[in-house]
């Protein structure tokens, strides 16, 4: 059974750094793209970027380029999303999704709620 | 960047009625379009991919059509569990974007 398990909720202050994770199981982790999606409170879905864990090829959506870093450690089947300096506007639910063979979000993690507040 | 618009923003219907949701792209995305359902407190669920293919386990009452810039998601007869927000998403040229969503609520 394909599963994506994300790390737990975080509460941070503006300016702090953060790295959240998404662990894949039940499939070949290196063979499928994983994407990250932001959902701000009460708002819609936004693709942030995708990574191919097999070779770490990474593509960012223009709105998120330079704002976050997406990475993966294939030895532990885990993808990451990180910030070097959080802002209050980063407060959101973040989902990881495994792309299907047709490159859509076929499997999703449960989401990680990030709250940034002074 | 390709922009997706969805209409209507909200659709108020009764169980058993037919729902027709629209998604329009700012330029052609060929058939590279998906539909997702999201319920409160849950992750999105893939319903339709490549415009008209149902994802695994999705009931036959959900169908998708269209190509190029105009797409439609149809729910033939609404079940109580279908009241949710629906998003379209395109995957052209590795730049993925979602539409703003259509909320289907109970009339």
mmCIF file of C-alpha atoms in Angstrom, chain B residues 10-21 75 78 83 103-107:
data_model
loop_
_atom_site.group_PDB
_atom_site.id
_atom_site.type_symbol
_atom_site.label_atom_id
_atom_site.label_comp_id
_atom_site.label_asym_id
_atom_site.label_seq_id
_atom_site.Cartn_x
_atom_site.Cartn_y
_atom_site.Cartn_z
ATOM 1 C CA UNK B 10 -20.282 27.992 -5.697
ATOM 2 C CA UNK B 11 -22.885 25.524 -6.918
ATOM 3 C CA UNK B 12 -25.890 24.897 -4.670
ATOM 4 C CA UNK B 13 -27.657 21.658 -5.508
ATOM 5 C CA UNK B 14 -29.711 18.916 -3.900
ATOM 6 C CA UNK B 15 -28.749 15.232 -3.619
ATOM 7 C CA UNK B 16 -29.691 13.387 -6.791
ATOM 8 C CA UNK B 17 -29.181 16.439 -9.017
ATOM 9 C CA UNK B 18 -26.594 16.700 -11.774
ATOM 10 C CA UNK B 19 -23.561 18.928 -11.208
ATOM 11 C CA UNK B 20 -21.643 20.528 -14.058
ATOM 12 C CA UNK B 21 -18.369 22.283 -13.192
ATOM 13 C CA UNK B 75 -21.334 14.455 -11.409
ATOM 14 C CA UNK B 78 -25.022 13.915 -6.411
ATOM 15 C CA UNK B 83 -20.566 17.948 -1.349
ATOM 16 C CA UNK B 103 -17.609 24.616 -3.902
ATOM 17 C CA UNK B 104 -20.566 22.270 -4.304
ATOM 18 C CA UNK B 105 -22.867 22.742 -1.357
ATOM 19 C CA UNK B 106 -26.265 21.494 -0.320
ATOM 20 C CA UNK B 107 -29.212 23.579 -1.429
#
